[in-house]
């Protein structure tokens, strides 16, 4: 047996949910460009879970079910109020999601019908948990969903209590569509490994959140925004980026293991970054991002990934930097639960082997001889 570092190039399972072939991302065979331009996030959720786009009746039913399932159990809210004010947002989300299982009477029901209902509850409650965590640490009470037909609109309302602007809803909805699934990424693999033991869906999603928390996966857009803030303004871009490149330091938000010719999702968020900047009257983050892309792509040949422009989009929406990855989780919950349902349908315990590189022919040494 010979190990492959990071399992790169290893095909670990079969899946009909999403694919990345020749640099093209599809959900259930539909190009991400078509979905980003035409579909709502709720349509994508239905597509990932059930393998087809919904009819209007099916979409209305899903939207109704999501709204009806968005209330967080009061004990979980009370628990969140005990979290440290400086708690890591992904740690808070991971803890809250794990706690949700305690108050779901179907948590241990492994029937297909119950698992679909749990997927609906998780998809509905994650945005409510993130918004509630944000408000609690600001010294405010959580706000219940207003029953908008979209998760994006409800999330923005639950954060601020204000009617969200149409362009803001469109931007967040598009970001949710673009982040919904991405084949067998680290967090999705973690979810599938967990539920392959026939553990419950909440355990699978909790595992996925733990994997997404890492800066090499979900935390990249936070790092991009930290970089933009460190640069300070458009006039400082050249010196900052050139210094990084000359010192062979990594520029966050560029390159991707599975995309050699650029991330197909990035262009959609680039467009939204400009529109949101124009809406707020401040396009400096967008201008900085464009200039950084010109420098990095021109000198290194690296192209931006989906994280790069999502940073300026979320900032223009007034979302704090440390909530970027939890929003990623809100979107990716649709993919995680789709993969969990698929794993349950054709399950086999995921148990790879390891190439042993330790010592051999060793023997026990009595205590007095050590």
Coordinates of C-alpha atoms in Angstrom, one line a residue:
X1 CA 0.0 0.0 0.0
X2 CA 1.3 3.5 -0.9
X3 CA -0.3 6.6 0.6
X4 CA -1.5 9.5 -1.4
X5 CA -1.0 12.7 0.5
X6 CA -4.3 14.5 1.1
X7 CA -6.1 11.7 -0.9
X8 CA -5.5 13.9 -4.0
X9 CA -6.7 12.2 -7.1
X10 CA -8.3 9.4 -5.2
X11 CA -11.9 8.5 -6.1
X12 CA -13.5 7.6 -2.8
X13 CA -17.1 7.1 -3.7
X14 CA -19.8 7.6 -6.4
X15 CA -22.3 10.4 -6.3
X16 CA -25.0 11.9 -8.6
X17 CA -25.2 15.2 -6.7
X18 CA -22.5 17.4 -8.2
X19 CA -19.5 17.1 -10.5
X20 CA -16.4 19.0 -11.5
X21 CA -15.4 17.8 -14.9
X22 CA -12.9 19.7 -17.1
X23 CA -13.3 22.8 -14.9
X24 CA -17.1 22.8 -15.2
X25 CA -19.2 22.6 -11.9
X26 CA -22.6 21.1 -12.2
X27 CA -25.4 20.4 -9.7
X28 CA -27.3 17.3 -10.9
X29 CA -25.9 17.9 -14.4
X30 CA -26.9 21.5 -14.6
X31 CA -24.1 24.0 -15.2
X32 CA -23.5 26.3 -12.3
X33 CA -23.6 29.3 -14.6
X34 CA -27.2 28.5 -15.5
X35 CA -28.1 28.1 -11.9
X36 CA -26.4 31.2 -10.7
X37 CA -28.1 33.3 -13.4
X38 CA -31.6 31.8 -13.1
X39 CA -32.2 29.7 -10.0
X40 CA -33.1 30.7 -6.4
X41 CA -31.3 29.0 -3.6
X42 CA -34.5 27.1 -2.6
X43 CA -34.7 25.7 -6.1
X44 CA -31.1 24.5 -5.8
X45 CA -31.9 22.9 -2.4
X46 CA -34.7 21.0 -3.9
X47 CA -32.5 20.0 -6.8
X48 CA -29.7 18.7 -4.6
X49 CA -32.1 16.8 -2.3
X50 CA -34.5 15.3 -4.9
X51 CA -32.5 15.2 -8.1
X52 CA -34.7 17.5 -10.2
X53 CA -35.9 21.2 -10.3
X54 CA -39.1 21.7 -8.4
X55 CA -42.5 22.6 -9.9
X56 CA -44.1 25.7 -8.6
X57 CA -46.2 23.6 -6.2
X58 CA -43.2 21.7 -4.9
X59 CA -41.2 25.0 -4.5
X60 CA -44.1 26.6 -2.6
X61 CA -44.2 23.5 -0.3
X62 CA -40.5 23.6 0.4
X63 CA -40.5 27.3 1.1
X64 CA -43.5 26.8 3.5
X65 CA -41.7 23.9 5.2
X66 CA -38.5 25.8 5.6
X67 CA -40.4 28.8 7.2
X68 CA -42.3 26.5 9.5
X69 CA -39.1 24.8 10.6
X70 CA -36.9 27.9 11.3
X71 CA -37.7 28.4 15.0
X72 CA -34.8 27.6 17.3
X73 CA -35.7 25.7 20.5
X74 CA -35.6 28.1 23.4
X75 CA -33.1 26.0 25.4
X76 CA -30.6 26.4 22.5
X77 CA -31.1 30.1 22.5
X78 CA -30.6 30.2 26.3
X79 CA -27.5 28.1 25.9
X80 CA -26.2 30.5 23.2
X81 CA -26.6 33.4 25.6
X82 CA -24.0 31.7 27.8
X83 CA -21.3 31.6 25.1
X84 CA -18.4 33.9 25.6
X85 CA -18.9 37.2 23.7
X86 CA -15.6 36.6 21.9
X87 CA -16.5 33.0 21.0
X88 CA -15.3 31.8 17.6
X89 CA -18.4 32.0 15.4
X90 CA -17.9 28.6 13.8
X91 CA -17.3 27.0 17.2
X92 CA -20.6 28.6 18.3
X93 CA -22.4 27.3 15.2
X94 CA -20.9 23.8 15.7
X95 CA -22.0 23.7 19.3
X96 CA -25.5 25.0 18.6
X97 CA -26.1 22.6 15.8
X98 CA -25.0 19.7 18.0
X99 CA -27.4 20.9 20.6
X100 CA -30.3 21.1 18.2
X101 CA -30.3 17.3 18.1
X102 CA -31.2 17.1 21.7
X103 CA -34.5 18.8 21.0
X104 CA -35.5 17.0 17.8
X105 CA -37.7 14.0 18.7
X106 CA -36.7 12.5 15.3
X107 CA -33.0 12.9 15.8
X108 CA -32.5 9.1 16.0
X109 CA -35.1 8.1 13.5
X110 CA -33.2 6.8 10.5
X111 CA -36.1 6.4 8.1
X112 CA -35.8 8.2 4.8
X113 CA -38.9 10.3 5.5
X114 CA -37.5 11.4 8.9
X115 CA -34.1 12.2 7.5
X116 CA -35.7 14.5 4.8
X117 CA -37.6 16.3 7.6
X118 CA -34.3 16.7 9.5
X119 CA -32.6 18.1 6.4
X120 CA -35.4 20.7 6.2
X121 CA -35.1 21.6 9.8
X122 CA -31.3 21.9 9.6
X123 CA -31.4 24.0 6.5
X124 CA -34.0 26.3 8.1
X125 CA -32.4 26.6 11.5
X126 CA -28.8 27.2 10.5
X127 CA -29.5 30.8 9.3
X128 CA -31.6 31.4 12.5
X129 CA -28.7 30.2 14.7
X130 CA -26.1 32.4 12.9
X131 CA -28.3 35.5 13.1
X132 CA -29.2 34.8 16.7
X133 CA -25.5 34.4 17.7
X134 CA -24.7 37.7 16.0
X135 CA -27.5 39.5 17.8
X136 CA -26.9 38.0 21.2
X137 CA -23.2 39.0 21.2
X138 CA -24.4 42.5 20.2
X139 CA -26.5 42.6 23.4
X140 CA -29.8 42.2 21.4
X141 CA -32.6 39.6 21.4
X142 CA -32.8 37.2 18.4
X143 CA -35.5 38.0 15.8
X144 CA -37.7 35.3 14.4
X145 CA -38.0 34.7 10.7
X146 CA -40.5 37.0 8.9
X147 CA -41.6 34.3 6.6
X148 CA -40.1 35.6 3.4
X149 CA -40.1 33.1 0.5
X150 CA -36.2 33.0 0.6
X151 CA -33.6 32.1 3.1
X152 CA -31.5 35.0 2.0
X153 CA -34.2 37.6 2.8
X154 CA -35.1 36.0 6.1
X155 CA -31.4 35.8 7.2
X156 CA -30.8 39.5 6.4
X157 CA -34.0 40.4 8.3
X158 CA -33.1 38.2 11.3
X159 CA -29.7 39.9 11.6
X160 CA -30.9 43.5 11.4
X161 CA -34.6 43.6 11.9
X162 CA -34.8 45.8 8.8
X163 CA -36.5 45.1 5.4
X164 CA -33.6 43.9 3.2
X165 CA -32.9 45.7 -0.1
X166 CA -33.7 43.7 -3.2
X167 CA -30.1 43.8 -4.5
X168 CA -28.9 42.6 -1.2
X169 CA -31.3 39.6 -1.3
X170 CA -30.2 38.8 -4.8
X171 CA -26.5 39.0 -3.9
X172 CA -26.8 36.7 -0.9
X173 CA -29.1 34.3 -2.7
X174 CA -26.6 34.0 -5.5
X175 CA -23.8 33.4 -3.1
X176 CA -25.8 30.7 -1.4
X177 CA -26.4 29.1 -4.8
X178 CA -22.7 29.2 -5.7
X179 CA -21.6 27.6 -2.4
X180 CA -24.3 25.0 -2.1
X181 CA -22.3 22.0 -3.1
X182 CA -18.8 21.2 -4.5
X183 CA -18.4 17.4 -5.0
X184 CA -16.4 15.6 -2.4
X185 CA -14.8 18.5 -0.6
X186 CA -13.3 18.2 2.9
X187 CA -16.4 19.0 4.9
X188 CA -18.7 16.9 2.7
X189 CA -16.3 14.0 3.0
X190 CA -16.3 14.5 6.8
X191 CA -20.1 14.4 6.9
X192 CA -20.2 11.2 4.8
X193 CA -17.5 9.5 6.9
X194 CA -19.5 10.2 10.0
X195 CA -22.9 9.0 8.8
X196 CA -21.4 6.0 7.1
X197 CA -21.1 4.6 10.7
X198 CA -25.0 5.1 10.7
X199 CA -24.6 8.0 13.1
X200 CA -27.4 10.6 12.8
X201 CA -27.7 13.6 10.5
X202 CA -26.9 16.1 13.2
X203 CA -23.6 14.3 13.9
X204 CA -22.8 14.4 10.2
X205 CA -23.5 18.1 9.9
X206 CA -21.6 18.9 13.1
X207 CA -18.6 17.0 11.7
X208 CA -18.9 19.0 8.5
X209 CA -19.0 22.3 10.3
X210 CA -15.8 21.3 12.2
X211 CA -14.1 20.6 8.9
X212 CA -15.4 23.8 7.3
X213 CA -14.0 25.9 10.2
X214 CA -10.4 25.4 9.0
X215 CA -8.7 28.3 7.0
X216 CA -7.8 25.9 4.2
X217 CA -11.5 25.2 3.6
X218 CA -14.2 27.6 4.7
X219 CA -12.1 30.3 6.3
X220 CA -10.5 31.5 3.2
X221 CA -12.9 34.4 2.5
X222 CA -12.3 35.7 6.0
X223 CA -8.6 35.7 5.3
X224 CA -9.3 37.6 2.0
X225 CA -11.2 40.3 3.9
X226 CA -8.4 40.5 6.5
X227 CA -6.0 41.1 3.7
X228 CA -8.1 43.8 2.1
X229 CA -8.4 45.6 5.5
X230 CA -4.7 45.3 6.0
X231 CA -3.9 46.8 2.6
X232 CA -6.2 49.7 3.6
X233 CA -7.0 51.3 0.2
X234 CA -6.6 51.1 -3.6
X235 CA -3.4 53.1 -3.6
X236 CA -1.6 50.6 -1.3
X237 CA -2.4 47.5 -3.4
X238 CA 0.7 47.5 -5.6
X239 CA 3.2 47.7 -2.9
X240 CA 1.5 45.2 -0.7
X241 CA 0.8 42.5 -3.3
X242 CA 4.2 42.9 -5.0
X243 CA 5.9 42.6 -1.6
X244 CA 4.0 39.4 -1.0
X245 CA 4.8 38.0 -4.4
X246 CA 8.5 38.9 -4.2
X247 CA 8.6 37.0 -0.8
X248 CA 6.8 34.1 -2.3
X249 CA 3.9 34.5 0.2
X250 CA 0.5 33.1 -0.4
X251 CA -2.2 35.5 -1.6
X252 CA -5.5 34.3 -0.2
X253 CA -8.4 33.7 -2.5
X254 CA -6.4 32.5 -5.5
X255 CA -6.0 29.1 -7.0
X256 CA -7.9 25.9 -6.3
X257 CA -6.9 22.2 -6.2
X258 CA -9.6 21.1 -8.7
X259 CA -9.7 24.2 -11.0
X260 CA -6.6 24.7 -13.2
X261 CA -8.2 27.3 -15.4
X262 CA -10.1 29.3 -12.9
X263 CA -13.1 28.8 -10.5
X264 CA -16.3 29.2 -12.6
X265 CA -18.1 30.6 -9.6
X266 CA -15.8 33.6 -9.1
X267 CA -17.2 35.7 -12.0
X268 CA -20.7 35.8 -10.6
X269 CA -19.5 37.2 -7.3
X270 CA -17.2 39.7 -9.0
X271 CA -20.3 41.1 -10.7
X272 CA -22.3 41.2 -7.4
X273 CA -19.3 42.9 -5.6
X274 CA -19.5 45.8 -8.0
X275 CA -23.3 46.1 -7.8
X276 CA -23.2 46.0 -4.0
X277 CA -20.4 48.6 -3.9
X278 CA -22.5 50.9 -6.1
X279 CA -25.5 50.3 -3.9
X280 CA -23.6 51.3 -0.7
X281 CA -21.8 54.2 -2.5
X282 CA -18.3 52.6 -1.7
X283 CA -16.7 50.6 -4.5
X284 CA -13.2 50.6 -2.9
X285 CA -13.3 47.0 -1.9
X286 CA -14.3 46.0 -5.4
X287 CA -11.6 48.2 -7.0
X288 CA -9.0 46.8 -4.7
X289 CA -10.1 43.2 -5.5
X290 CA -10.0 43.9 -9.3
X291 CA -6.5 45.3 -9.0
X292 CA -5.2 42.4 -6.9
X293 CA -6.6 40.0 -9.4
X294 CA -4.8 41.8 -12.3
X295 CA -1.5 41.6 -10.4
X296 CA -1.7 38.1 -9.2
X297 CA -3.1 36.6 -12.4
X298 CA -0.7 38.7 -14.5
X299 CA 2.4 37.7 -12.5
X300 CA 1.6 34.2 -11.2
X301 CA -1.1 33.0 -13.6
X302 CA -3.3 32.2 -10.6
X303 CA -7.0 33.1 -10.9
X304 CA -9.4 34.0 -8.1
X305 CA -11.6 31.4 -6.5
X306 CA -15.1 31.7 -5.1
X307 CA -13.8 33.0 -1.8
X308 CA -12.0 36.0 -3.3
X309 CA -15.0 38.1 -4.3
X310 CA -17.4 36.7 -1.7
X311 CA -15.4 38.7 0.9
X312 CA -16.2 42.1 -0.6
X313 CA -19.8 41.0 -1.3
X314 CA -20.4 40.1 2.3
X315 CA -18.7 43.2 3.6
X316 CA -20.9 45.4 1.4
X317 CA -23.9 43.6 2.9
X318 CA -22.8 44.8 6.3
X319 CA -21.9 41.3 7.5
X320 CA -19.0 41.0 10.0
X321 CA -16.0 39.2 8.7
X322 CA -16.2 36.4 11.3
X323 CA -19.7 35.4 10.0
X324 CA -18.5 34.8 6.4
X325 CA -17.7 31.1 7.1
X326 CA -21.0 30.5 9.0
X327 CA -22.8 31.9 6.0
X328 CA -20.8 29.4 3.9
X329 CA -22.2 26.7 6.2
X330 CA -25.8 27.9 5.7
X331 CA -25.4 27.3 2.0
X332 CA -23.3 24.1 2.1
X333 CA -25.8 22.6 4.6
X334 CA -27.9 21.9 1.5
X335 CA -25.1 19.9 -0.1
X336 CA -24.1 18.2 3.2
X337 CA -27.6 16.9 3.8
X338 CA -27.9 15.8 0.2
X339 CA -24.8 13.8 0.5
X340 CA -25.9 12.4 3.8
X341 CA -29.2 11.2 2.3
X342 CA -27.2 9.7 -0.6
X343 CA -24.8 8.0 1.8
X344 CA -27.7 6.5 3.8
X345 CA -29.3 5.2 0.6
X346 CA -26.3 3.1 -0.4
X347 CA -24.2 2.9 2.7
X348 CA -20.9 1.3 3.3
X349 CA -18.6 2.1 6.2
X350 CA -15.8 4.4 5.0
X351 CA -12.6 2.9 6.4
X352 CA -9.4 3.5 4.4
X353 CA -6.0 2.1 5.3
X354 CA -2.8 3.9 6.2
X355 CA 0.7 3.4 4.9
X356 CA 2.8 2.6 8.0
X357 CA 6.1 4.5 8.3
X358 CA 7.1 3.8 11.9
X359 CA 9.7 1.6 13.4
X360 CA 9.6 -2.2 13.0
X361 CA 10.9 -5.2 14.9
X362 CA 10.7 -3.4 18.2
X363 CA 10.3 -5.1 21.6
X364 CA 9.0 -4.3 25.0
X365 CA 11.7 -3.1 27.4
X366 CA 11.2 -3.7 31.1
X367 CA 10.9 -0.6 33.2
X368 CA 14.2 -1.1 35.0
X369 CA 16.1 -1.3 31.7
X370 CA 14.7 1.9 30.1

